[in-house]
PDB file of C-alpha atoms and ligand atoms in Angstrom:
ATOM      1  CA  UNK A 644      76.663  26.099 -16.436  1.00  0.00           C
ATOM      2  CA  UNK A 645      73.152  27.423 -16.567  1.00  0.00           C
ATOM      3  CA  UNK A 646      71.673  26.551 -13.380  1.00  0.00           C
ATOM      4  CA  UNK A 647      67.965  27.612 -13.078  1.00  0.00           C
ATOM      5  CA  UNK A 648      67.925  30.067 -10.279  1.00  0.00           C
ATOM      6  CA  UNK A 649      65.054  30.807  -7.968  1.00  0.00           C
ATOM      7  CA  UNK A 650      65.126  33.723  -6.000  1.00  0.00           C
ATOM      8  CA  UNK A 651      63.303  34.297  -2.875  1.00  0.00           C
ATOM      9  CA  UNK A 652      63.227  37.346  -0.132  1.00  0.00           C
ATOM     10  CA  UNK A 653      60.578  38.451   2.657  1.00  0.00           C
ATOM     11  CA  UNK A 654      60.775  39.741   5.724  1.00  0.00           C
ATOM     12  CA  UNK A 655      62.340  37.753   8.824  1.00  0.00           C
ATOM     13  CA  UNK A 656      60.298  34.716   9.900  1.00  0.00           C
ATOM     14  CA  UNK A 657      57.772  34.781   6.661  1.00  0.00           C
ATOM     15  CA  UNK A 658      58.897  31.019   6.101  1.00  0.00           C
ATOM     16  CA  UNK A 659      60.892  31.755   3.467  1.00  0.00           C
ATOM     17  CA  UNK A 660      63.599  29.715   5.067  1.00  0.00           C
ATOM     18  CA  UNK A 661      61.958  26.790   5.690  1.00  0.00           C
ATOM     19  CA  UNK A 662      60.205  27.152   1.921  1.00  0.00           C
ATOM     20  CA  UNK A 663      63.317  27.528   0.321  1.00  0.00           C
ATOM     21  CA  UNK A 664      64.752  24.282   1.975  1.00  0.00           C
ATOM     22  CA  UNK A 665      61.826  22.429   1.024  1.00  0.00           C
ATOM     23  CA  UNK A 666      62.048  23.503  -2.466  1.00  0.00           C
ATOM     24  CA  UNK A 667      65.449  22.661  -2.691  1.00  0.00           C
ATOM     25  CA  UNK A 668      65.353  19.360  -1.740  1.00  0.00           C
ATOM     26  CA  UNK A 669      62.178  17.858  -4.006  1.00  0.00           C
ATOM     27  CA  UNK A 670      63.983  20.126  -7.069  1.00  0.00           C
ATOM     28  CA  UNK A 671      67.200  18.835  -6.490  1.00  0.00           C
ATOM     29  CA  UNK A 672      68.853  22.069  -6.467  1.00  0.00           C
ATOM     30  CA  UNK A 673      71.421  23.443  -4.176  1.00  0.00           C
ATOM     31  CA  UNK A 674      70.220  25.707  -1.428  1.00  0.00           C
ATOM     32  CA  UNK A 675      72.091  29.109  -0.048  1.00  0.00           C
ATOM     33  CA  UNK A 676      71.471  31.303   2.629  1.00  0.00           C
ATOM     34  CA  UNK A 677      72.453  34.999   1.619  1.00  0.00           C
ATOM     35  CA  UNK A 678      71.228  35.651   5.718  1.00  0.00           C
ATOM     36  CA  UNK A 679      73.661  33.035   7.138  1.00  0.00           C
ATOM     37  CA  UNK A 680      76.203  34.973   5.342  1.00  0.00           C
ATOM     38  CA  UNK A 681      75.443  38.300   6.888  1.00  0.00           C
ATOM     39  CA  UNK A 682      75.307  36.618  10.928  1.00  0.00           C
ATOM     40  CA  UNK A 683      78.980  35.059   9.946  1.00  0.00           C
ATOM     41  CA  UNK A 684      80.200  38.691   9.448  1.00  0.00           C
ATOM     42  CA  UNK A 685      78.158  40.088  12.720  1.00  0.00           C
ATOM     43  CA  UNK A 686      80.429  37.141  14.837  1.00  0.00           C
ATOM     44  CA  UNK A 687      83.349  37.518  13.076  1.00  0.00           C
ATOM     45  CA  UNK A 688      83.426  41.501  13.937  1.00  0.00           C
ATOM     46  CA  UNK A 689      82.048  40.870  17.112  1.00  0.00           C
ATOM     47  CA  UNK A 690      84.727  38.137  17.870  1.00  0.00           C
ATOM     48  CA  UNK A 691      87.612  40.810  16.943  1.00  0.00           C
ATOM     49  CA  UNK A 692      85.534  43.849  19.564  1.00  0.00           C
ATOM     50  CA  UNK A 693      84.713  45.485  16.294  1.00  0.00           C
ATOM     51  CA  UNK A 694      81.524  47.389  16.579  1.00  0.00           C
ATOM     52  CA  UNK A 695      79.127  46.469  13.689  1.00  0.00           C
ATOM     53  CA  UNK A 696      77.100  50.392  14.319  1.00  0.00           C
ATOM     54  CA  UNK A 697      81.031  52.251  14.328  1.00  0.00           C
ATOM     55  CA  UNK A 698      81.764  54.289  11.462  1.00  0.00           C
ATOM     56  CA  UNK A 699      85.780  53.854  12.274  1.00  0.00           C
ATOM     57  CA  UNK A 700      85.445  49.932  12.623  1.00  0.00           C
ATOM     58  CA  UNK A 701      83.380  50.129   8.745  1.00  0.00           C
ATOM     59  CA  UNK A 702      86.753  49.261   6.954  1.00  0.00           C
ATOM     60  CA  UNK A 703      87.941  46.529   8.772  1.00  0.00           C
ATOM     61  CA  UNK A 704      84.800  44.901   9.195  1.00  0.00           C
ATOM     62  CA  UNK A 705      84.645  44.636   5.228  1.00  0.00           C
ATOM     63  CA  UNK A 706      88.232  43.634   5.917  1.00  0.00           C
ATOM     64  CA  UNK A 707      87.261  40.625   7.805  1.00  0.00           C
ATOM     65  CA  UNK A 708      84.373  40.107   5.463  1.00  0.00           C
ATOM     66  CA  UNK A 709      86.514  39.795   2.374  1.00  0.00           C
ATOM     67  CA  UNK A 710      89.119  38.073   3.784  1.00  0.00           C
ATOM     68  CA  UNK A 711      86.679  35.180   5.880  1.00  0.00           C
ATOM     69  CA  UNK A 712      86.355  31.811   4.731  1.00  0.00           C
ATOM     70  CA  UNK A 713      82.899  31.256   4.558  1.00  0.00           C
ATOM     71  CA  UNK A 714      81.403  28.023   3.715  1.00  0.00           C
ATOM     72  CA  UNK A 715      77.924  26.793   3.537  1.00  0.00           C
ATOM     73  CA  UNK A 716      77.045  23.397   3.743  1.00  0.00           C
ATOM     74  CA  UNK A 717      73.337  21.710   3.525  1.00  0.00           C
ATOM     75  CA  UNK A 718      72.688  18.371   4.321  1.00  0.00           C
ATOM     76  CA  UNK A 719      69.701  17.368   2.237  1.00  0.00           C
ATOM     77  CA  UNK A 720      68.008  14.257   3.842  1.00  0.00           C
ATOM     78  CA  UNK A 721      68.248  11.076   1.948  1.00  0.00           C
ATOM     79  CA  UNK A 722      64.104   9.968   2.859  1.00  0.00           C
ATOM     80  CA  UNK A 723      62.258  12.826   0.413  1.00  0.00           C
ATOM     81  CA  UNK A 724      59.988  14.680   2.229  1.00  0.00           C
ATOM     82  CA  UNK A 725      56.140  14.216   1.485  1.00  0.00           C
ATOM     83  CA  UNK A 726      53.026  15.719   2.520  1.00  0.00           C
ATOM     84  CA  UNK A 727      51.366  12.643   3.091  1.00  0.00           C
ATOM     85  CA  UNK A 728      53.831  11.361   5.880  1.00  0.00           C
ATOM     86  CA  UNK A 729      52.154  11.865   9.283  1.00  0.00           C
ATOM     87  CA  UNK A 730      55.522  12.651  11.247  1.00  0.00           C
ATOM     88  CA  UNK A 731      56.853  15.824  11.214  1.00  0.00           C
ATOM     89  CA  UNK A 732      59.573  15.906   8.260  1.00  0.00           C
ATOM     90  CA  UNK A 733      62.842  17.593   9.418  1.00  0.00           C
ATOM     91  CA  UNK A 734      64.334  20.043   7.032  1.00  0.00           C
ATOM     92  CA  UNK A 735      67.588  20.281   5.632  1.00  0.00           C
ATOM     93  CA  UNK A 736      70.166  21.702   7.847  1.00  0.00           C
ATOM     94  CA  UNK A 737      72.664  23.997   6.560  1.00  0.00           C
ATOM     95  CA  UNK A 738      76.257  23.870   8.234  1.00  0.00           C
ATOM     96  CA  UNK A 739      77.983  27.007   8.607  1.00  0.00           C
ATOM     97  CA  UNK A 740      80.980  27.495   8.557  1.00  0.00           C
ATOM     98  CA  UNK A 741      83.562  30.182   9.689  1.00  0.00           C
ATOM     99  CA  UNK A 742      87.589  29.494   8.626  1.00  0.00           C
ATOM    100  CA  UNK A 743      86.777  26.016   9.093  1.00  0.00           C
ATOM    101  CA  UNK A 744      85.180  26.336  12.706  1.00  0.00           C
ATOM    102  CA  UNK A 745      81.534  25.368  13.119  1.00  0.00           C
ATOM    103  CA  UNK A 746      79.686  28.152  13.758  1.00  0.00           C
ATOM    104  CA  UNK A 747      76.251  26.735  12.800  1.00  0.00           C
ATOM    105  CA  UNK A 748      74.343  27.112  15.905  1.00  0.00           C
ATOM    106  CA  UNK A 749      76.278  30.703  17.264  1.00  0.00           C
ATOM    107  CA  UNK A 750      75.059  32.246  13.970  1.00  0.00           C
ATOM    108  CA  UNK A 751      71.446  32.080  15.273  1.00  0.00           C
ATOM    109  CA  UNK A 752      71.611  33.913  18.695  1.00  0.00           C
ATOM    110  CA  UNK A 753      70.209  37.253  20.159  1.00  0.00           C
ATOM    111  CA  UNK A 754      73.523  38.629  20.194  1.00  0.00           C
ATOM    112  CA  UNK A 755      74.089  38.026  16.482  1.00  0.00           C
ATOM    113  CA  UNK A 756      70.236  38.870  15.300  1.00  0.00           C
ATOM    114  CA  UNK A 757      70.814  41.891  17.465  1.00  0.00           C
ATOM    115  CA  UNK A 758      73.861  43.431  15.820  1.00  0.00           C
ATOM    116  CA  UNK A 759      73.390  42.303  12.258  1.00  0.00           C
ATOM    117  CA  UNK A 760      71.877  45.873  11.057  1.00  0.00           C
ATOM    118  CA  UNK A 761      74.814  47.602  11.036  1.00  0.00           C
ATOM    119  CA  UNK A 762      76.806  44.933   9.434  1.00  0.00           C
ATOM    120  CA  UNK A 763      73.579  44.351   6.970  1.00  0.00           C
ATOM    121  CA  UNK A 764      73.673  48.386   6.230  1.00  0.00           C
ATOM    122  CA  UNK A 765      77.114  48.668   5.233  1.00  0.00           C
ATOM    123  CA  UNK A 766      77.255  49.185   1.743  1.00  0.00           C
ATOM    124  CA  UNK A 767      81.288  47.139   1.533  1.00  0.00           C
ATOM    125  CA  UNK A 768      80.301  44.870   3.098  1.00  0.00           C
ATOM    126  CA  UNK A 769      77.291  43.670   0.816  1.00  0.00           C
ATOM    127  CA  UNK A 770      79.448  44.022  -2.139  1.00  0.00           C
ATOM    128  CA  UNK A 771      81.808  41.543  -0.728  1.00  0.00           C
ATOM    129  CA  UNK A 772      78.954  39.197   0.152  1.00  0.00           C
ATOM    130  CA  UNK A 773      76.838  39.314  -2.994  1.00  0.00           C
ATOM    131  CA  UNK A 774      79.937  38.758  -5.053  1.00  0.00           C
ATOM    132  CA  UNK A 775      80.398  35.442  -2.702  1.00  0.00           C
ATOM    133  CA  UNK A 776      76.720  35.042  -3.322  1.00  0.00           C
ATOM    134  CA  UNK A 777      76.573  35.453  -7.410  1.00  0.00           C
ATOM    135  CA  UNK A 778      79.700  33.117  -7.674  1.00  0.00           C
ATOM    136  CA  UNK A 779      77.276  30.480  -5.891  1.00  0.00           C
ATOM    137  CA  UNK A 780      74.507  30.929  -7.667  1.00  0.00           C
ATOM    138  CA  UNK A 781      75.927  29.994 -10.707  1.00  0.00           C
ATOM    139  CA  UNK A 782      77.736  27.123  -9.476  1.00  0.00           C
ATOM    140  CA  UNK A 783      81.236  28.132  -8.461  1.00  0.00           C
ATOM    141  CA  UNK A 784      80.994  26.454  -5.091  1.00  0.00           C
ATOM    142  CA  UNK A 785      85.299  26.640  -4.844  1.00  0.00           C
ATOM    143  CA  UNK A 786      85.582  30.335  -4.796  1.00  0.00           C
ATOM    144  CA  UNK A 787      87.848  29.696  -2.036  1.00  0.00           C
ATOM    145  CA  UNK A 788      90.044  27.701  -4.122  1.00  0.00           C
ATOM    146  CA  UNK A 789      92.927  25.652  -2.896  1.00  0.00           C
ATOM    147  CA  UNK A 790      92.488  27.181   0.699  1.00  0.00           C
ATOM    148  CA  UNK A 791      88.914  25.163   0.926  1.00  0.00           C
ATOM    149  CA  UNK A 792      89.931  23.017   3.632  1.00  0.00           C
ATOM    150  CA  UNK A 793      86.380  21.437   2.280  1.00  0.00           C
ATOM    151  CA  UNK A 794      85.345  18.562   0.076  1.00  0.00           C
ATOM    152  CA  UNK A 795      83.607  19.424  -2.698  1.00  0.00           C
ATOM    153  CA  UNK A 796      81.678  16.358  -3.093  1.00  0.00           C
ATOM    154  CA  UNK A 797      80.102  17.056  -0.219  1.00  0.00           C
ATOM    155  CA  UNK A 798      78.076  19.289  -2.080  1.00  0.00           C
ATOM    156  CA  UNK A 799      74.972  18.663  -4.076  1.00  0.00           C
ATOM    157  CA  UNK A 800      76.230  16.951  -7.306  1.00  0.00           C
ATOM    158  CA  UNK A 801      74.846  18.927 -10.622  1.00  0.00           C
ATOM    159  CA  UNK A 802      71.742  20.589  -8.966  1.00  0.00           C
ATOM    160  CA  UNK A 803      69.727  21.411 -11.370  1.00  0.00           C
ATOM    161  CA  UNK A 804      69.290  24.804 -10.310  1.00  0.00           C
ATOM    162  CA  UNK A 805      69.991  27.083  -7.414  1.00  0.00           C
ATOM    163  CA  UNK A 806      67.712  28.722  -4.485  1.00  0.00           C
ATOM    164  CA  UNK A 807      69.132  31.728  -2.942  1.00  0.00           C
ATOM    165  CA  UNK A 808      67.101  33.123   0.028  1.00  0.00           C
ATOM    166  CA  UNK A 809      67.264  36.740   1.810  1.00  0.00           C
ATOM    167  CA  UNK A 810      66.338  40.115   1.428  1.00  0.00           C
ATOM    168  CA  UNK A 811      67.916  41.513  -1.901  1.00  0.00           C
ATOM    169  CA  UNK A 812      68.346  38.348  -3.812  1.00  0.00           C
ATOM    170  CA  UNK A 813      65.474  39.531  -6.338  1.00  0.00           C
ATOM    171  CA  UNK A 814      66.279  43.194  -6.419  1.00  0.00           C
ATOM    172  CA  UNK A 815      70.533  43.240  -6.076  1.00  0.00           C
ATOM    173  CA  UNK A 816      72.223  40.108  -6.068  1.00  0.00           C
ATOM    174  CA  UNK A 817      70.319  37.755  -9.168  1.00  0.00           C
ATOM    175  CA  UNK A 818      67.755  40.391 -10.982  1.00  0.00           C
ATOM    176  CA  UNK A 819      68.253  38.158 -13.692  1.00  0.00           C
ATOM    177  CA  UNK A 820      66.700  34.989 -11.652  1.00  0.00           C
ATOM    178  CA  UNK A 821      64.142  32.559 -13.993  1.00  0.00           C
ATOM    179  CA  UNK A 822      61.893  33.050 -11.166  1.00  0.00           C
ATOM    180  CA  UNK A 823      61.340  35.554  -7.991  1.00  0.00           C
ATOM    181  CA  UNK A 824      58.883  34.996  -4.985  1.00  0.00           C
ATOM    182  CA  UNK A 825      58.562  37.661  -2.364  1.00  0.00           C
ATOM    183  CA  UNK A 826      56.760  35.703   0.619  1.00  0.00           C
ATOM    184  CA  UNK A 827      54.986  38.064   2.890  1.00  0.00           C
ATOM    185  CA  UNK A 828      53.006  37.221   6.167  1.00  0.00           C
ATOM    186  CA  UNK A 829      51.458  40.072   9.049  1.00  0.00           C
ATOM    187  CA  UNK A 830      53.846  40.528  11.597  1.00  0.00           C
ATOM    188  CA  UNK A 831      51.760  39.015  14.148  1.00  0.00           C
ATOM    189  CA  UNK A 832      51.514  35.219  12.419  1.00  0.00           C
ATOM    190  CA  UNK A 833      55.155  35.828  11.690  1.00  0.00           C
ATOM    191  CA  UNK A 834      55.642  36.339  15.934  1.00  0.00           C
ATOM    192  CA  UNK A 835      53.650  33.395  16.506  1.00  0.00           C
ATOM    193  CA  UNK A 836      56.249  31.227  14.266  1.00  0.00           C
ATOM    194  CA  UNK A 837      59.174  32.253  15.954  1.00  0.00           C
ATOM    195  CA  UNK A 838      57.635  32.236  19.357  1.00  0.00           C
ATOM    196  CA  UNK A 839      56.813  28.611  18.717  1.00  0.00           C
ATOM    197  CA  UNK A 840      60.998  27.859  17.657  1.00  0.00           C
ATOM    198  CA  UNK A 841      62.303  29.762  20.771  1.00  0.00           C
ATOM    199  CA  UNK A 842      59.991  27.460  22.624  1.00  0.00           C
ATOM    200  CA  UNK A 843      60.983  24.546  21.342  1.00  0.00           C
ATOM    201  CA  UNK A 844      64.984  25.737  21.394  1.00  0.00           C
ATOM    202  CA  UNK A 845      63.983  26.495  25.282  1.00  0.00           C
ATOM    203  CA  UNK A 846      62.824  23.282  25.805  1.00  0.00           C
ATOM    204  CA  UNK A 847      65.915  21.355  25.413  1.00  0.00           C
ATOM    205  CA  UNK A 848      68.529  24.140  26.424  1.00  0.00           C
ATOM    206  CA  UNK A 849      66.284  25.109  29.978  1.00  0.00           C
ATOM    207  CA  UNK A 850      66.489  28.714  28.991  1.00  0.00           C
ATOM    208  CA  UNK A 851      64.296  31.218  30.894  1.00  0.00           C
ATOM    209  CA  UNK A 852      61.030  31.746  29.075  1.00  0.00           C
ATOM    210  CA  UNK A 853      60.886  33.983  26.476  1.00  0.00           C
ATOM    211  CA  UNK A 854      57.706  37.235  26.078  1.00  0.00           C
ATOM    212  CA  UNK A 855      56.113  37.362  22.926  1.00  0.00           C
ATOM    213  CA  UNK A 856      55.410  40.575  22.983  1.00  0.00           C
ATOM    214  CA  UNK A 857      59.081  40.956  22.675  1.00  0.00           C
ATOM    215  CA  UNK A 858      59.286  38.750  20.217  1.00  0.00           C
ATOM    216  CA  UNK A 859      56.600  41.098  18.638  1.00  0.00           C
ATOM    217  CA  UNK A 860      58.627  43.831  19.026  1.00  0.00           C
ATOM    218  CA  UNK A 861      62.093  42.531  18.140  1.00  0.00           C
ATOM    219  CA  UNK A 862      60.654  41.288  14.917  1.00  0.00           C
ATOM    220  CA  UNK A 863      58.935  44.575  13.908  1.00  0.00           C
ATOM    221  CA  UNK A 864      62.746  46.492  14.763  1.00  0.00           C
ATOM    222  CA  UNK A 865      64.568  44.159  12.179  1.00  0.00           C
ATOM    223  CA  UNK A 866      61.317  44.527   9.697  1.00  0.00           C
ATOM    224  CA  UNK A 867      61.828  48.341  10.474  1.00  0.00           C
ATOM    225  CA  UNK A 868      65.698  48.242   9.767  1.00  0.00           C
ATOM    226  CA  UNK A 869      65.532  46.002   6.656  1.00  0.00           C
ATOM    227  CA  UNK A 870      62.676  48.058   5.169  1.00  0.00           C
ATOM    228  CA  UNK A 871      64.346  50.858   5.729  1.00  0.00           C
ATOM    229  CA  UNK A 872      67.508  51.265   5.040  1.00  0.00           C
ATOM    230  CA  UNK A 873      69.220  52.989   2.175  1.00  0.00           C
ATOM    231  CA  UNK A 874      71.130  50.267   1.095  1.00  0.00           C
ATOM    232  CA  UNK A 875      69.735  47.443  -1.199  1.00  0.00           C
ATOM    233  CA  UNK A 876      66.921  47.416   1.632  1.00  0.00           C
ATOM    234  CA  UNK A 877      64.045  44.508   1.665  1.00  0.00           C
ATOM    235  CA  UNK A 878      61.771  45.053  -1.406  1.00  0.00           C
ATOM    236  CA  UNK A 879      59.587  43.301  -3.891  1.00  0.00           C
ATOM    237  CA  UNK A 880      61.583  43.590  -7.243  1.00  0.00           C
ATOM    238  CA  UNK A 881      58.781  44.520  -9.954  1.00  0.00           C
ATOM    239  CA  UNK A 882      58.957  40.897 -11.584  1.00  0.00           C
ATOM    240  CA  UNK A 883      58.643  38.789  -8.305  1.00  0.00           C
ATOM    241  CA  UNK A 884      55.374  36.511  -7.318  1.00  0.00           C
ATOM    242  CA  UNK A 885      53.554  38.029  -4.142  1.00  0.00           C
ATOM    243  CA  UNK A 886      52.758  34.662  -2.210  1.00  0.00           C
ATOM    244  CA  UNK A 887      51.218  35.339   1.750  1.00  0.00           C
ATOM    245  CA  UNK A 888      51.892  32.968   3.912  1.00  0.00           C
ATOM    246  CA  UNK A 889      49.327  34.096   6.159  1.00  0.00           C
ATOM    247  CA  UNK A 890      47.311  31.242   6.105  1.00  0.00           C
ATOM    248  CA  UNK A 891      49.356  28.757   4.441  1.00  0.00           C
ATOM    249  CA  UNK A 892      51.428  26.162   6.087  1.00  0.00           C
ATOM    250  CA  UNK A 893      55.045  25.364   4.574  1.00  0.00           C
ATOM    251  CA  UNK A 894      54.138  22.351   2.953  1.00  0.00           C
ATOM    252  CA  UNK A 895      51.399  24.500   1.161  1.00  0.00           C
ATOM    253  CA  UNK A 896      54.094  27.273   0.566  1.00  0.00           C
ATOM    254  CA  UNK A 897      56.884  24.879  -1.025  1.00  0.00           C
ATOM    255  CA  UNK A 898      54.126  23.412  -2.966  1.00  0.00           C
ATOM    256  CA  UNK A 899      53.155  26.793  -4.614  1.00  0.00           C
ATOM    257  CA  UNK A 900      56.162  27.566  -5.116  1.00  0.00           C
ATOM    258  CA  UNK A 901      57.270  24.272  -6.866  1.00  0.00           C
ATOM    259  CA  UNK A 902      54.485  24.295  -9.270  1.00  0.00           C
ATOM    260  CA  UNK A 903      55.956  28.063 -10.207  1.00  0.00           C
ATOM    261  CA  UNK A 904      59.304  26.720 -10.764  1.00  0.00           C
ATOM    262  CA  UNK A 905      58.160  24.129 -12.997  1.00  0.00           C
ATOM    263  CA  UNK A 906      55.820  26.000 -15.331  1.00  0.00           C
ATOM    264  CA  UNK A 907      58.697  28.363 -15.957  1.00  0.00           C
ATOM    265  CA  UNK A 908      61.596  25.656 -15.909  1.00  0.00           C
TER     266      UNK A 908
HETATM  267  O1  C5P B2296      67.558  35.603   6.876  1.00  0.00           O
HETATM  268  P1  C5P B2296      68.111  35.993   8.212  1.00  0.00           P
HETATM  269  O2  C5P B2296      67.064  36.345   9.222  1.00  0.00           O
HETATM  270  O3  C5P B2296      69.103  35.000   8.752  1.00  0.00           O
HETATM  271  O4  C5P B2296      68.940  37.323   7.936  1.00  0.00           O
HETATM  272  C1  C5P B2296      69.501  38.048   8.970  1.00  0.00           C
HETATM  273  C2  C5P B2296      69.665  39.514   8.589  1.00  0.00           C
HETATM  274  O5  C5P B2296      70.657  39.631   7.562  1.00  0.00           O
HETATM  275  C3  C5P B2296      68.436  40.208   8.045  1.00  0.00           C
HETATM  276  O6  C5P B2296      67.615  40.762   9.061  1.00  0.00           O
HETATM  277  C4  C5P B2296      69.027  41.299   7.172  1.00  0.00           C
HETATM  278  O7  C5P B2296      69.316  42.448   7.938  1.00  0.00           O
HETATM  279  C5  C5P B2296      70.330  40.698   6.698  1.00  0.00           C
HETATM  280  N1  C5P B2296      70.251  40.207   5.327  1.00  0.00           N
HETATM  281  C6  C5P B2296      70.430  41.094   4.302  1.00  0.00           C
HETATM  282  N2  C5P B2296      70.413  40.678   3.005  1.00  0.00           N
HETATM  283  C7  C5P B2296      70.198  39.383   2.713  1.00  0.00           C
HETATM  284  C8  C5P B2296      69.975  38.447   3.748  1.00  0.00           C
HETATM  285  C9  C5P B2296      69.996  38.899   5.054  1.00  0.00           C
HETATM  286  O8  C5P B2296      70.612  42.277   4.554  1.00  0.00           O
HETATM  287  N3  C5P B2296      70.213  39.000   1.429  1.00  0.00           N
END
């Protein structure tokens, strides 16, 4: 199969997310989350008291990581999303799975965010998880094999090509992709964005308020650690397209990048 495949990384809450799902679904192409992959480990080790930041837990932790089922599942909505409708479209949704329990919405908490460096820095670890991530991206969606408690139909049928989003997905796991953006935006508008989600996840679970400044300053940690570290760390490969997000919305984003993908397709 020779699946185009579109490869895009940034920095936590530069849209990239959000882009990528957008792109997906108006290019017919199957959508995967290298990050989702990296928060399954984080609860899986933090499920079994494994500490992600222990050298002596390293080993089984890329024990658990190997031997996880992990599945990813998005749900691409049948009404195609357009610029000109005045409601606000809602994105695909990807379903995440952990040995066949729904972990979708743990995946996304404080808890997980917060421990996912030392999990995301350990060099096993990522070799189990980009292998999972190559064998997606060019269209083995039944790694698992017979022990996929999953339907494969489920799945896109034939996409015509593959995003992958995360941090390394240029540089590590596809430097081979047809195309690469590396979506950038300043800290701040990216603290803005997320402030604006944890409000609206506060609104329906009654949460206490969050800061922003903290959301500031949580951000710029996990910029700090992904940046940083020695490991395959966030960075633009030589070859990718530079697109801020500054001042774009994500309509304007996916659009961009959908006019890329088709002059090179
Ligand atoms: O994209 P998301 O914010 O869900 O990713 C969570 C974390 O997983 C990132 O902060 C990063 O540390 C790690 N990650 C990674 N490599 C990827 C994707 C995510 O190290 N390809």
């Amino acid at each position: 199969k020779n699946l185009f495949q579109l490869a895009i990384d940034g920095p936590a809450a530069s849209g990239k997310s959000s882009t990528a799902r957008i792109a997906a679904q108006r290019l017919k192409f199957e959508y995967i989350d290298s990050g989702a992959m990296y928060r399954v480990v984080t609860l899986a080790a933090l499920r079994q008291n494994l500490s992600p930041l222990s050298l002596d837990d390293a080993s089984k932790i890329t024990y658990l990581a190997a031997t996880s089922h992990i599945f990813l599942h998005t749900i691409f909505n049948p009404p195609p999303i357009s610029h000109t409708s005045s409601s606000k479209p809602s994105l695909p949704q990807t379903l995440v799975y952990l040995n066949g329990e729904d972990v979708t919405h743990e995946i996304r908490s404080q808890e997980i965010t917060k421990n996912i460096s030392g999990i995301a820095s350990n060099p096993d670890v990522r070799q189990v998880l980009v292998e999972k991530q190559r064998a997606l991206a060019n269209g083995i969606y039944d790694y698992e094999g017979e022990n996929s408690s999953f339907k494969l139909d489920t799945l896109r049928k034939s996409p015509k090509g593959i995003v992958m989003d995360g941090r390394d997905v240029g540089t590590v796991v596809l430097p081979n992709a047809d195309l690469k953006i590396f979506v950038t935006a300043s800290a701040r508008v990216r603290a803005i964005r997320r402030y604006k989600e944890l409000q609206q996840q506060q609104s329906t679970t009654k949460k206490p308020l969050i800061d922003f400044n903290k959301v500031l300053e949580d951000l710029e940690k996990r910029d700090k650690s992904d940046y940083e570290r020695k490991i395959s760390p966030l960075k633009k490969a030589d070859d990718a397209v530079l697109l801020d997000t500054s001042d774009m919305s994500v309509m304007e984003q996916a659009d961009n990048i959908i006019e890329l993908v088709l002059k090179r397709a």
